[in-house]
JSON list of C-alpha atoms in Angstrom, two decimals:
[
{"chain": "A", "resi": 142, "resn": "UNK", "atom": "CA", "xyz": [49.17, -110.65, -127.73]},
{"chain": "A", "resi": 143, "resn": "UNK", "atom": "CA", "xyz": [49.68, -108.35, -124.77]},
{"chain": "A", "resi": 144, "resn": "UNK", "atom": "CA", "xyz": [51.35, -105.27, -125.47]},
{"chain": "A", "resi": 145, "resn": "UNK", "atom": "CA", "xyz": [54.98, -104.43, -123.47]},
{"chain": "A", "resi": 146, "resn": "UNK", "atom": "CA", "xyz": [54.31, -102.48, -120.31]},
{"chain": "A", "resi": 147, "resn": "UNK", "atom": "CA", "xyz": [57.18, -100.81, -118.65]},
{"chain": "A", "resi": 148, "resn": "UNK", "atom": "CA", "xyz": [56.96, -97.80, -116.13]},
{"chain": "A", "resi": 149, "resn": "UNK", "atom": "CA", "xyz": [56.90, -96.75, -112.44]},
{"chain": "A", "resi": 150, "resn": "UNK", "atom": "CA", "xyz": [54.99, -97.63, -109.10]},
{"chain": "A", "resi": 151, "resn": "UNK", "atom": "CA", "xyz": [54.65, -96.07, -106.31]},
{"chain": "A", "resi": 152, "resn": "UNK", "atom": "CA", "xyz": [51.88, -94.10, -104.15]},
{"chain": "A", "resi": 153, "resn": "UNK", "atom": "CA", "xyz": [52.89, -90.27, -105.41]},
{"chain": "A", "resi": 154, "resn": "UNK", "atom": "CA", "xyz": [54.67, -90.16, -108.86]},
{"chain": "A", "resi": 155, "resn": "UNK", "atom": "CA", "xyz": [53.15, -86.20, -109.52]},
{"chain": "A", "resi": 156, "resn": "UNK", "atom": "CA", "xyz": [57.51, -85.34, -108.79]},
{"chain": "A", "resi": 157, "resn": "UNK", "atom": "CA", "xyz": [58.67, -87.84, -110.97]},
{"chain": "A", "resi": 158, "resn": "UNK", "atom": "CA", "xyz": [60.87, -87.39, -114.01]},
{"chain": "A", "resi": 159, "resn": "UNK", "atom": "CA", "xyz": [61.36, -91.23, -114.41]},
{"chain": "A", "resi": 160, "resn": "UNK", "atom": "CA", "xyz": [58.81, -91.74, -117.49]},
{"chain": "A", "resi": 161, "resn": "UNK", "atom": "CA", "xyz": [61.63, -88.41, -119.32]},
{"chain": "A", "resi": 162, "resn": "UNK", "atom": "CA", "xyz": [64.75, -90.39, -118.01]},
{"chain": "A", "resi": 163, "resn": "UNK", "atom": "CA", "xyz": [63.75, -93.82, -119.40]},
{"chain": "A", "resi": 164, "resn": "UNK", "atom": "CA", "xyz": [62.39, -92.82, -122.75]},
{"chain": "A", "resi": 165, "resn": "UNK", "atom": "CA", "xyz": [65.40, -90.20, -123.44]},
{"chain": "A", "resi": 166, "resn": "UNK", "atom": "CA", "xyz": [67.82, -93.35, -122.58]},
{"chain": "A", "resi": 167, "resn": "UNK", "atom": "CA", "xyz": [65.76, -96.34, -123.83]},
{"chain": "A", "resi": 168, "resn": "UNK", "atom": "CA", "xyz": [63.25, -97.37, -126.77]},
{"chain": "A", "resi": 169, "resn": "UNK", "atom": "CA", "xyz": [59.84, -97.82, -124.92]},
{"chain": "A", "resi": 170, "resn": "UNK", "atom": "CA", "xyz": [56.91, -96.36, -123.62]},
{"chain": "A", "resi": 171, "resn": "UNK", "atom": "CA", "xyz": [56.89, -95.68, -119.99]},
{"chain": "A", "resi": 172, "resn": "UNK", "atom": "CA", "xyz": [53.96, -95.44, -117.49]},
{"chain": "A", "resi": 173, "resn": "UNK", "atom": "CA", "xyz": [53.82, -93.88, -114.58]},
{"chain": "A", "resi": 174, "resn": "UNK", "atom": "CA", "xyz": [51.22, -95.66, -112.65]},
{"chain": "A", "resi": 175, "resn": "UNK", "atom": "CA", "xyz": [50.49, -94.47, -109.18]},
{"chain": "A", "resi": 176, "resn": "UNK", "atom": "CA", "xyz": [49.07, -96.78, -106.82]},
{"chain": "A", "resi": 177, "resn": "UNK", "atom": "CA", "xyz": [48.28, -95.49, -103.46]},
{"chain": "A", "resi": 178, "resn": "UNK", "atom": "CA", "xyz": [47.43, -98.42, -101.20]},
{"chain": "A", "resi": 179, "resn": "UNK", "atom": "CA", "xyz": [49.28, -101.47, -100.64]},
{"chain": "A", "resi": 180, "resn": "UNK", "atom": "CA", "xyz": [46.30, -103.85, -102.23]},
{"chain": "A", "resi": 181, "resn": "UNK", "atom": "CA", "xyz": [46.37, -102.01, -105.58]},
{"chain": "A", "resi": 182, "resn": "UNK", "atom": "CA", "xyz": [50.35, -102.90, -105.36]},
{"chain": "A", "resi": 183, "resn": "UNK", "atom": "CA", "xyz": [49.20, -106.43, -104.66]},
{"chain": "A", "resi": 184, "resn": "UNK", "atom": "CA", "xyz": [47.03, -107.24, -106.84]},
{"chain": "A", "resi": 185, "resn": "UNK", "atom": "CA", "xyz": [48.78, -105.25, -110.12]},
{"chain": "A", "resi": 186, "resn": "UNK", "atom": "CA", "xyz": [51.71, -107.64, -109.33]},
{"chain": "A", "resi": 187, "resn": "UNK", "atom": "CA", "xyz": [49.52, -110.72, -108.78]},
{"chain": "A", "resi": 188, "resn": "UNK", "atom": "CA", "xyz": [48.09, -110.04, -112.25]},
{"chain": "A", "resi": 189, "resn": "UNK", "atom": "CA", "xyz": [51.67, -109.96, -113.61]},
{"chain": "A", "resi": 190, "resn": "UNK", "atom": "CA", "xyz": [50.62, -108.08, -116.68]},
{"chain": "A", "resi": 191, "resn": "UNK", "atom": "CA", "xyz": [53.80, -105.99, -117.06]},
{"chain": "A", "resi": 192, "resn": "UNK", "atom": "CA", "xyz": [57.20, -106.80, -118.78]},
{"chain": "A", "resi": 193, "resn": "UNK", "atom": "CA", "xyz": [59.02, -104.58, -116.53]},
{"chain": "A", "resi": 194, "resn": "UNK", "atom": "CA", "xyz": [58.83, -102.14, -113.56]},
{"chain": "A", "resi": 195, "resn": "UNK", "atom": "CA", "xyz": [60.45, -99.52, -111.25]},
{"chain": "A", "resi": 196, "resn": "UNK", "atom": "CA", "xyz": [59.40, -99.32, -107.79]},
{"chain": "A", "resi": 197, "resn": "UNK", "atom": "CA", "xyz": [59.57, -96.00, -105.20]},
{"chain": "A", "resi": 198, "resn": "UNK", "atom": "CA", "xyz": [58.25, -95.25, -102.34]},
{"chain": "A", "resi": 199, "resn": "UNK", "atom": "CA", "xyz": [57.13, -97.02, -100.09]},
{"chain": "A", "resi": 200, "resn": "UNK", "atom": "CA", "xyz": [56.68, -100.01, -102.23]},
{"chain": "A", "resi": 201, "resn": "UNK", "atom": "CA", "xyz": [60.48, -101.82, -102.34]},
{"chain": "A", "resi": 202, "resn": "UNK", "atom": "CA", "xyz": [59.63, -103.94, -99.37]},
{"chain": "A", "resi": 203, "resn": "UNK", "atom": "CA", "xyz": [56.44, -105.13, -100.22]},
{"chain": "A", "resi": 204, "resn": "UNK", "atom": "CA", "xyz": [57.09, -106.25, -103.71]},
{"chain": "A", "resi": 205, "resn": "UNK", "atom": "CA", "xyz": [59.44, -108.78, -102.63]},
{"chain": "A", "resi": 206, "resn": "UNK", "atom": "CA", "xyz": [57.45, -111.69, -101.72]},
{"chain": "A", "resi": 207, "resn": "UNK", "atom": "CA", "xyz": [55.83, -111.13, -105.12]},
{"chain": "A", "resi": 208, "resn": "UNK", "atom": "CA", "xyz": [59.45, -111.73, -107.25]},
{"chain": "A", "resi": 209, "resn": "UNK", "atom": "CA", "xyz": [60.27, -116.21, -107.76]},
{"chain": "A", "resi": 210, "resn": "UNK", "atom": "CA", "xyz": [63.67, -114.78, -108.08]},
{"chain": "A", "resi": 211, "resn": "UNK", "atom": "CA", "xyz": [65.93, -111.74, -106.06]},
{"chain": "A", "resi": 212, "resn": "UNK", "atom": "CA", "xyz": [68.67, -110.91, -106.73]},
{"chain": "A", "resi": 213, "resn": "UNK", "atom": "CA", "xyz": [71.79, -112.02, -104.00]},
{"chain": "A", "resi": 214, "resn": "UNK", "atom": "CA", "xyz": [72.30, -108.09, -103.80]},
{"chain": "A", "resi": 215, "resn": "UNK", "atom": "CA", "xyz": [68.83, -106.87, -103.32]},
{"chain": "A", "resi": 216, "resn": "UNK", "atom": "CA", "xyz": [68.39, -109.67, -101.03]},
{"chain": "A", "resi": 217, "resn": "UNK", "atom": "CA", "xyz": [70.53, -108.64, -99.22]},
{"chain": "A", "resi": 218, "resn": "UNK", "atom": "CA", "xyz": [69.62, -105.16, -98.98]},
{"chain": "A", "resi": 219, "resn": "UNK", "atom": "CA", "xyz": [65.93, -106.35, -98.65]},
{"chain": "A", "resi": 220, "resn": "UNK", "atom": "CA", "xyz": [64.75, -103.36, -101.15]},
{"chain": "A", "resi": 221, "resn": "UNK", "atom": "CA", "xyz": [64.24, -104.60, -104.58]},
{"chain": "A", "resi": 222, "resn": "UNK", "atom": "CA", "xyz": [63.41, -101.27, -107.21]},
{"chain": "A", "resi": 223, "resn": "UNK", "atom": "CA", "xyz": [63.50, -103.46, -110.31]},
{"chain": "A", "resi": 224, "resn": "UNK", "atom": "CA", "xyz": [60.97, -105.82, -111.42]},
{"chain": "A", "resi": 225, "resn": "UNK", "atom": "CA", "xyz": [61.60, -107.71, -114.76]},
{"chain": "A", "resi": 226, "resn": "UNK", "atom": "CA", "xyz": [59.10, -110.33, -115.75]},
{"chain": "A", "resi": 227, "resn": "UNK", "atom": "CA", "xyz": [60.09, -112.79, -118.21]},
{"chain": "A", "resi": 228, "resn": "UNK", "atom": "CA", "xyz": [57.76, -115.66, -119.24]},
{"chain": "A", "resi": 229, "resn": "UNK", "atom": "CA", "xyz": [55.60, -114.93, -116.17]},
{"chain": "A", "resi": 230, "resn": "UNK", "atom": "CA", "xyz": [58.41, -115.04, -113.48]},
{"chain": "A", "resi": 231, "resn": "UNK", "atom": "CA", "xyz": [59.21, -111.99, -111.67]},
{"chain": "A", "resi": 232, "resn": "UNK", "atom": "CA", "xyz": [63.36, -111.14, -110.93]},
{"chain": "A", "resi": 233, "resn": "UNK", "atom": "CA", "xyz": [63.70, -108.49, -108.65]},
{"chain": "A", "resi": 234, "resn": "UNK", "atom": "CA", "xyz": [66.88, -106.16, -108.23]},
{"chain": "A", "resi": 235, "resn": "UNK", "atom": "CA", "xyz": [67.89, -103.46, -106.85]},
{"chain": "A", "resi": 236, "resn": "UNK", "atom": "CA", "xyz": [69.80, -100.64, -109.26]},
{"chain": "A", "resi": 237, "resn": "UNK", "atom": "CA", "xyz": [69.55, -97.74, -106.67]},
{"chain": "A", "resi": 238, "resn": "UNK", "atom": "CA", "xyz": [72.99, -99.63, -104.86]},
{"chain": "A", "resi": 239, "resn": "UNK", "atom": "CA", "xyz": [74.39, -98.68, -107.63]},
{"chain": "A", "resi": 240, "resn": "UNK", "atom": "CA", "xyz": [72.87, -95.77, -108.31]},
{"chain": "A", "resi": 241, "resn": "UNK", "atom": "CA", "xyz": [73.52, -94.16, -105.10]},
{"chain": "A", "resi": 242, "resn": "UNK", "atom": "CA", "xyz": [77.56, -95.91, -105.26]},
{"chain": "A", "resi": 243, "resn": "UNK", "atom": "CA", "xyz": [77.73, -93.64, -108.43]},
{"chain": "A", "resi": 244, "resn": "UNK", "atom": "CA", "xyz": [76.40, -90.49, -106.84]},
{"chain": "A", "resi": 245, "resn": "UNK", "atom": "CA", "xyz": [78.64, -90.49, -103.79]},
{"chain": "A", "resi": 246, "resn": "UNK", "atom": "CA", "xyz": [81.75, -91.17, -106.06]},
{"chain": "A", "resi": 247, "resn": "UNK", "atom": "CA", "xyz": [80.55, -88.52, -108.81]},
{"chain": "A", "resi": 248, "resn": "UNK", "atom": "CA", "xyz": [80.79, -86.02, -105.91]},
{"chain": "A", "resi": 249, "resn": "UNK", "atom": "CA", "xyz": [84.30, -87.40, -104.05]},
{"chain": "A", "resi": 250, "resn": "UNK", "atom": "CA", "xyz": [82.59, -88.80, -101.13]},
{"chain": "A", "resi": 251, "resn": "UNK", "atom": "CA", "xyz": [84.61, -91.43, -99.72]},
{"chain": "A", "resi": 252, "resn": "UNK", "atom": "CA", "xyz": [83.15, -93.41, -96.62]},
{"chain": "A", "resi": 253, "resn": "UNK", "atom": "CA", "xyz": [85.80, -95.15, -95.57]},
{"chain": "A", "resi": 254, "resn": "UNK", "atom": "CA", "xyz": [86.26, -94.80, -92.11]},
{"chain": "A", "resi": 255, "resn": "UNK", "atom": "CA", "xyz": [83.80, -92.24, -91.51]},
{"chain": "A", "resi": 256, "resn": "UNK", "atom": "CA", "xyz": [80.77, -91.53, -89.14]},
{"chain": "A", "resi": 257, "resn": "UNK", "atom": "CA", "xyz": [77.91, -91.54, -91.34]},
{"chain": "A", "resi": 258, "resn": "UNK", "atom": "CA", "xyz": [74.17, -90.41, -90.23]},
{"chain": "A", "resi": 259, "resn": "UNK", "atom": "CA", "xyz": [71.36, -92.01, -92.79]},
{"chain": "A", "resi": 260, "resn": "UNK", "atom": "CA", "xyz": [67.97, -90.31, -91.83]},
{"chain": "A", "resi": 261, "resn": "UNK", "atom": "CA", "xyz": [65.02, -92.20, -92.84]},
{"chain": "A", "resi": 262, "resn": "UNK", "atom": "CA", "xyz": [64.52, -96.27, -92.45]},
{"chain": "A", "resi": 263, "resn": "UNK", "atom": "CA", "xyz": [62.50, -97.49, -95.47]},
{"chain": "A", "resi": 264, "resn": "UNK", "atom": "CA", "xyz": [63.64, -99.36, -98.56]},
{"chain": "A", "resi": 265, "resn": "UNK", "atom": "CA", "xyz": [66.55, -96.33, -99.36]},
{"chain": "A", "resi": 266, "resn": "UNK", "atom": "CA", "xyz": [68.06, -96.77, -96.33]},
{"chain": "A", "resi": 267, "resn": "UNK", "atom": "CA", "xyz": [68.99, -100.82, -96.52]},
{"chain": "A", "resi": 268, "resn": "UNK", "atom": "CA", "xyz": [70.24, -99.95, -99.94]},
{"chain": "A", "resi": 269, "resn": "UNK", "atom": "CA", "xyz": [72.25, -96.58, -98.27]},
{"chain": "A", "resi": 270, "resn": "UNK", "atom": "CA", "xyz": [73.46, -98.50, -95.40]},
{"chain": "A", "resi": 271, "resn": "UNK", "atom": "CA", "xyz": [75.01, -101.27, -97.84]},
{"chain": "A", "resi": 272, "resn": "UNK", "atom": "CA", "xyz": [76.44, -99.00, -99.57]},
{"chain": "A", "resi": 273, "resn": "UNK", "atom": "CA", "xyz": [78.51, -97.45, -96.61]},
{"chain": "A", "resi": 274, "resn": "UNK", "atom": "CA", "xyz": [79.36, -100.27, -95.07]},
{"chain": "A", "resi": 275, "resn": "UNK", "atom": "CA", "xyz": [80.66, -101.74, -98.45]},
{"chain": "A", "resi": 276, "resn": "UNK", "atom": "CA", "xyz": [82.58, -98.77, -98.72]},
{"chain": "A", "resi": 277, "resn": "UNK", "atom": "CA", "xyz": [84.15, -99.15, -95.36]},
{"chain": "A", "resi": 278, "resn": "UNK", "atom": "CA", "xyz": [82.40, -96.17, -92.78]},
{"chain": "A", "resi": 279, "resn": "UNK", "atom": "CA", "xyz": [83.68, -96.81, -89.45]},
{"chain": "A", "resi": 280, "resn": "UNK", "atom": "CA", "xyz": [79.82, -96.21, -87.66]},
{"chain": "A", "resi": 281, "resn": "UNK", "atom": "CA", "xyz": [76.90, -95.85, -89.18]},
{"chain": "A", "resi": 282, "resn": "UNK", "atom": "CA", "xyz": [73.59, -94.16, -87.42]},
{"chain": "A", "resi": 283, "resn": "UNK", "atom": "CA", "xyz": [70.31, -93.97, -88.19]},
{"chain": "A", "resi": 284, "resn": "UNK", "atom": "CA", "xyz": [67.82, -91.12, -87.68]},
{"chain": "A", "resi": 285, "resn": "UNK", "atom": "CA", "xyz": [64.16, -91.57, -87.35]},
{"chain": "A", "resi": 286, "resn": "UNK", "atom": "CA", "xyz": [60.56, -89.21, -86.50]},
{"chain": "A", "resi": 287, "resn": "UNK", "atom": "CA", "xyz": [60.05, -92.71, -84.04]},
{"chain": "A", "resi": 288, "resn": "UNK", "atom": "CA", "xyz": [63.13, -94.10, -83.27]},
{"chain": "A", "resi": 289, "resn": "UNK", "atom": "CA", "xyz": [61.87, -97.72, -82.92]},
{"chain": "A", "resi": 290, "resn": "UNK", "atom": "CA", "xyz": [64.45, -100.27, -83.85]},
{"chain": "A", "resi": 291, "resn": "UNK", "atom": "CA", "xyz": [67.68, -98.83, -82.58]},
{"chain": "A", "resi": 292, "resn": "UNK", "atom": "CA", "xyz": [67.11, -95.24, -84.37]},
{"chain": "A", "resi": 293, "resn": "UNK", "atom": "CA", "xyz": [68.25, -91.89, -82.53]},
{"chain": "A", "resi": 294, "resn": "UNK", "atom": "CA", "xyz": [65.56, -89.82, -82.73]},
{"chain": "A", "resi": 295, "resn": "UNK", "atom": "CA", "xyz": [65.96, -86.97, -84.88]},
{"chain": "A", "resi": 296, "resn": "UNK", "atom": "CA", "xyz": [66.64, -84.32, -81.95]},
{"chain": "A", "resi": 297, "resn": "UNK", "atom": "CA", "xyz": [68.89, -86.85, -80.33]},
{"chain": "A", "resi": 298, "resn": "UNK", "atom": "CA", "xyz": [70.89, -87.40, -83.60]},
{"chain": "A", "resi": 299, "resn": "UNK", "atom": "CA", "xyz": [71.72, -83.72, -83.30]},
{"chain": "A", "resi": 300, "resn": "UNK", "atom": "CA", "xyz": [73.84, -84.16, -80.39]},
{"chain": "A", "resi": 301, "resn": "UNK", "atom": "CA", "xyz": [76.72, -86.24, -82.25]},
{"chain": "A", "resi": 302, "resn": "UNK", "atom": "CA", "xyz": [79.31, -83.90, -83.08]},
{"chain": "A", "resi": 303, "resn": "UNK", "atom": "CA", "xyz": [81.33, -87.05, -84.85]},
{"chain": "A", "resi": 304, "resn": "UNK", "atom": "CA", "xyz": [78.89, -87.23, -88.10]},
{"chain": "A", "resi": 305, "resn": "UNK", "atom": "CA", "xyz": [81.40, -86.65, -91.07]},
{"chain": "A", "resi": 306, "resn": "UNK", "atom": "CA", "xyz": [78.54, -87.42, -93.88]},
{"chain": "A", "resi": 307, "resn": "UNK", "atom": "CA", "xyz": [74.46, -87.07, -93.37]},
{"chain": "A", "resi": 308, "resn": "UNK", "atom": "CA", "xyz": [72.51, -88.78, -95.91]},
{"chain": "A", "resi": 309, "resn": "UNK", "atom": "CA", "xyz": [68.80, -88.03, -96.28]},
{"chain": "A", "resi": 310, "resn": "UNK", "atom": "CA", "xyz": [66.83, -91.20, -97.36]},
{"chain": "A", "resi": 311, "resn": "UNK", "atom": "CA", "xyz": [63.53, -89.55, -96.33]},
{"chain": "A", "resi": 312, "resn": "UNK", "atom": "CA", "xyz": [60.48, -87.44, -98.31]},
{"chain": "A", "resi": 313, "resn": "UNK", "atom": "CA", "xyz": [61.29, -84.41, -96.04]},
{"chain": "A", "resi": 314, "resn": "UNK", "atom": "CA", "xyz": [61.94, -81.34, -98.12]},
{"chain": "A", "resi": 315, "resn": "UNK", "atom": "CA", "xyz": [60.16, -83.00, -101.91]},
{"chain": "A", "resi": 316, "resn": "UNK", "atom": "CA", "xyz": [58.20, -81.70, -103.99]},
{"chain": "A", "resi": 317, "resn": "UNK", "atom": "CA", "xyz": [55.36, -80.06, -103.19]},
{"chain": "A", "resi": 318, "resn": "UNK", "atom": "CA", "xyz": [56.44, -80.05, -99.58]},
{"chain": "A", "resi": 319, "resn": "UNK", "atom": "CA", "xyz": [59.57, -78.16, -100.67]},
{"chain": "A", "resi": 320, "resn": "UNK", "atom": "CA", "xyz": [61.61, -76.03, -97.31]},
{"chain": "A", "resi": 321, "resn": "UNK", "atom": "CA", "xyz": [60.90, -78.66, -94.69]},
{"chain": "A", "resi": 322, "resn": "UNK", "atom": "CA", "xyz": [64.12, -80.20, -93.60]},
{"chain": "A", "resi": 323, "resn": "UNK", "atom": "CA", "xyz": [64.44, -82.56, -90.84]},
{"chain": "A", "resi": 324, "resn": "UNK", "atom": "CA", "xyz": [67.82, -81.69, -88.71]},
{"chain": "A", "resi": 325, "resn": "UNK", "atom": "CA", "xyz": [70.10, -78.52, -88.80]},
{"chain": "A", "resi": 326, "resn": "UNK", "atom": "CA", "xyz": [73.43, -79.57, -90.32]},
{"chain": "A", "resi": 327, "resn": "UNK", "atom": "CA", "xyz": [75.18, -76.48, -88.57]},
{"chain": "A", "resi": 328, "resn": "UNK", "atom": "CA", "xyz": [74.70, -78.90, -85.52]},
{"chain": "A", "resi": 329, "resn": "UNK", "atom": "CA", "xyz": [77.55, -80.83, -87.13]},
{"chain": "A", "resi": 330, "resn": "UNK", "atom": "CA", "xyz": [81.13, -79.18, -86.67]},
{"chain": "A", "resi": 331, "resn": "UNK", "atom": "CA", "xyz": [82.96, -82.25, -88.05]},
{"chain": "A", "resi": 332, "resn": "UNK", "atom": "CA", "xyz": [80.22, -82.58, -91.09]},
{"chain": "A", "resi": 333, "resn": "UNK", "atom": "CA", "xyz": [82.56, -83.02, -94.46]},
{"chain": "A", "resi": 334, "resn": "UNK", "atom": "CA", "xyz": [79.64, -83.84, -96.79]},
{"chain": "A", "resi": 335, "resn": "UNK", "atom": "CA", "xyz": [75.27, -84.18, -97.04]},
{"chain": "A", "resi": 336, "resn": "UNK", "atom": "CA", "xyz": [73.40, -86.30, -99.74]},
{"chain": "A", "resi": 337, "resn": "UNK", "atom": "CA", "xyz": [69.99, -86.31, -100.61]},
{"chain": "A", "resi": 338, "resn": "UNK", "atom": "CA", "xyz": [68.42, -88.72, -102.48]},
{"chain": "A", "resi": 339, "resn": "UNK", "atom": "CA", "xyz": [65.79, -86.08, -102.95]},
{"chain": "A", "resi": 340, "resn": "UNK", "atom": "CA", "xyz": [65.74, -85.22, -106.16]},
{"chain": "A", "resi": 341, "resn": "UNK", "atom": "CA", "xyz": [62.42, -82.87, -106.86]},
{"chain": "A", "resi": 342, "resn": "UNK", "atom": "CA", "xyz": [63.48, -80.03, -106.33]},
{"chain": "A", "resi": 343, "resn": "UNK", "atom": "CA", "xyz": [67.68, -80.64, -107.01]},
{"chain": "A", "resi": 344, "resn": "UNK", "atom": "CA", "xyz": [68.40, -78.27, -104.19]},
{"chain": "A", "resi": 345, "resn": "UNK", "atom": "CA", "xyz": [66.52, -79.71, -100.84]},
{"chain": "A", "resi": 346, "resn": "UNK", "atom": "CA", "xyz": [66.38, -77.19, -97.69]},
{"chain": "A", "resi": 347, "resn": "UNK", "atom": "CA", "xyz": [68.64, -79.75, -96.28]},
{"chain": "A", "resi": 348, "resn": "UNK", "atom": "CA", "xyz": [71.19, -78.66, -99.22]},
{"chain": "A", "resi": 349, "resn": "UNK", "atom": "CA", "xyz": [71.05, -75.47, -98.91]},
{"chain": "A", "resi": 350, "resn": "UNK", "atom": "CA", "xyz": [71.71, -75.21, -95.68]},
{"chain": "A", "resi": 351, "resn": "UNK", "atom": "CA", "xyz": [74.46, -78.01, -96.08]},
{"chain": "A", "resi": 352, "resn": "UNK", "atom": "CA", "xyz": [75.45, -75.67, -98.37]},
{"chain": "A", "resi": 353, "resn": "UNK", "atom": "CA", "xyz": [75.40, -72.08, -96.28]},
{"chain": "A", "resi": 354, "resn": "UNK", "atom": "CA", "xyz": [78.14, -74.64, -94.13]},
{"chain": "A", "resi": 355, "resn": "UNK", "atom": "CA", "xyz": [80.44, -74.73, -96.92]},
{"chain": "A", "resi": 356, "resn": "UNK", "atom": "CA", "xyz": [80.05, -78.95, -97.30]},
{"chain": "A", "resi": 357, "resn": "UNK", "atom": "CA", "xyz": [80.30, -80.87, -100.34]},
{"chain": "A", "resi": 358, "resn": "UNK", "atom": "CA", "xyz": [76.01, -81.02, -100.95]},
{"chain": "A", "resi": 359, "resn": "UNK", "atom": "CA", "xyz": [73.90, -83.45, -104.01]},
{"chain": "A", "resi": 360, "resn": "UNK", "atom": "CA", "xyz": [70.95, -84.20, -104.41]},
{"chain": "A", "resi": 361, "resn": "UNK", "atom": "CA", "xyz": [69.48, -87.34, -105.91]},
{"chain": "A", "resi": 362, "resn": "UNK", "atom": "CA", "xyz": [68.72, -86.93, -109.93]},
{"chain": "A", "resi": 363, "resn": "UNK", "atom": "CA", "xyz": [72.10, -88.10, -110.80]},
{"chain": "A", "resi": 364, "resn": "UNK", "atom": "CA", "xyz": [71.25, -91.18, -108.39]},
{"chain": "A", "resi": 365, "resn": "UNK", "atom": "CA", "xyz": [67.96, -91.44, -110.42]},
{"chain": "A", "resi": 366, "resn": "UNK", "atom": "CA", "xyz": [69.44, -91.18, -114.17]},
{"chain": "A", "resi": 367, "resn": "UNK", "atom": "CA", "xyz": [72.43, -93.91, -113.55]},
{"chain": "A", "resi": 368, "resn": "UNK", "atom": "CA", "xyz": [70.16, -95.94, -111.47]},
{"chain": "A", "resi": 369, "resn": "UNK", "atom": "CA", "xyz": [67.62, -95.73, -114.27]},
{"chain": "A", "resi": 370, "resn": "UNK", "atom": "CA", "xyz": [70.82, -96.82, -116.87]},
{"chain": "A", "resi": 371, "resn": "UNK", "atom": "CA", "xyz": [71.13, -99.66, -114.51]},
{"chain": "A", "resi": 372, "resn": "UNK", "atom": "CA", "xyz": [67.45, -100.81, -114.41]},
{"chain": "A", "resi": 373, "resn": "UNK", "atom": "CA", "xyz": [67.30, -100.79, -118.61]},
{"chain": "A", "resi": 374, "resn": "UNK", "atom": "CA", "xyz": [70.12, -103.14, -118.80]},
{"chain": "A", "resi": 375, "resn": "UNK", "atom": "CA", "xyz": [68.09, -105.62, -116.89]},
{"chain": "A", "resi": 376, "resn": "UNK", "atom": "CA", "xyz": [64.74, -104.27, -118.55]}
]
């Protein structure tokens, strides 16, 4: 009889704390299991020999043609970060929705009717943008190194004085690459608030400086624990 297998994939898990999170909150073993290219993702999910898995970066795309059932929500989002297999079929949801809901509310961030920024367009940001737009922003811009697909790039983001909140959904500024930050949130003289779902180290460059502007600033680990809380439930 195959023995349970829960745990994390993704192509760098050397930052992550998930493997702490899950055993401090659940009863099981968990693996972190790096894979770095997308074939190793493919065929450890063809082989289905998990009961349940986490996915990061850059992974929450690719996984979902491998799930016979997604959730309406991750669907929607088209990021799926939980994997739960159950007599062979795969579910896929997405708990970071939640996740990030919780951090933004934890901290008295309030998007209704605001100008929003998201930087970064992978998995995170479908899940950040749903978020937003569920909780009623009035715009919401994205920020990108090529700016394909509608993105302002990165230097051109810096000339809209209306951002109100600046959410990082990039790698910029993790561990090990720790004091790299991709825009200057002094450019922002309406700015009321920056998250980061970043959360190796807690305090990003991008928080600091948010920060040094007197903003409300978080990083991501409380994102990680409740989305973690969120993924057991289905685990």
């Amino acid at each position: 009889m195959q023995q349970p297998l829960y745990g994390l994939i993704g192509s760098k898990l050397g930052h992550s704390y998930s493997k702490i999170i899950h055993e401090q909150i659940a009863d099981y073993t968990y693996e972190l299991m790096p894979l770095p290219t997308e074939a190793e993702v493919c065929a450890f999910l063809e082989k289905r020999a998990f009961t349940a898995i986490n996915v990061t970066i850059p992974y929450k795309q690719l996984v979902i043609p491998y799930c016979d059932e997604v959730d309406p929500r991750a669907a929607a989002i088209g990021a799926v970060n939980t994997v739960v297999n159950r007599g062979g079929r795969l579910y896929g949801y997405n708990t970071d929705y939640a996740g990030f809901a919780y951090l933004a509310k934890t901290h008295g961030v309030d998007f209704a009717g605001k100008t929003v920024l998201i930087l970064g367009t992978g998995g995170t940001h479908s899940t950040v943008t749903a978020v937003c737009r569920d909780g009623g922003a009035s715009e919401i811009l994205t920020a990108s190194r090529t700016g394909r697909d509608g993105a302002l790039l990165y230097a051109e983001a810096m000339h809209r004085p209306d951002v109100q909140i600046i959410v990082n959904t990039t790698p910029c500024g993790m561990y090990p690459n720790v004091g790299r930050c991709l825009i200057d949130p002094k450019a922002f003289p309406r700015l009321e608030a920056v998250l980061d779902v970043v959360y190796n180290p807690f305090h990003t460059e991008l928080l600091l400086r948010a920060e040094d502007c007197g903003v409300t600033a978080a990083g991501g680990f409380e994102m990680l624990v409740a989305q973690a809380v969120f993924a057991t439930e289905h685990f």
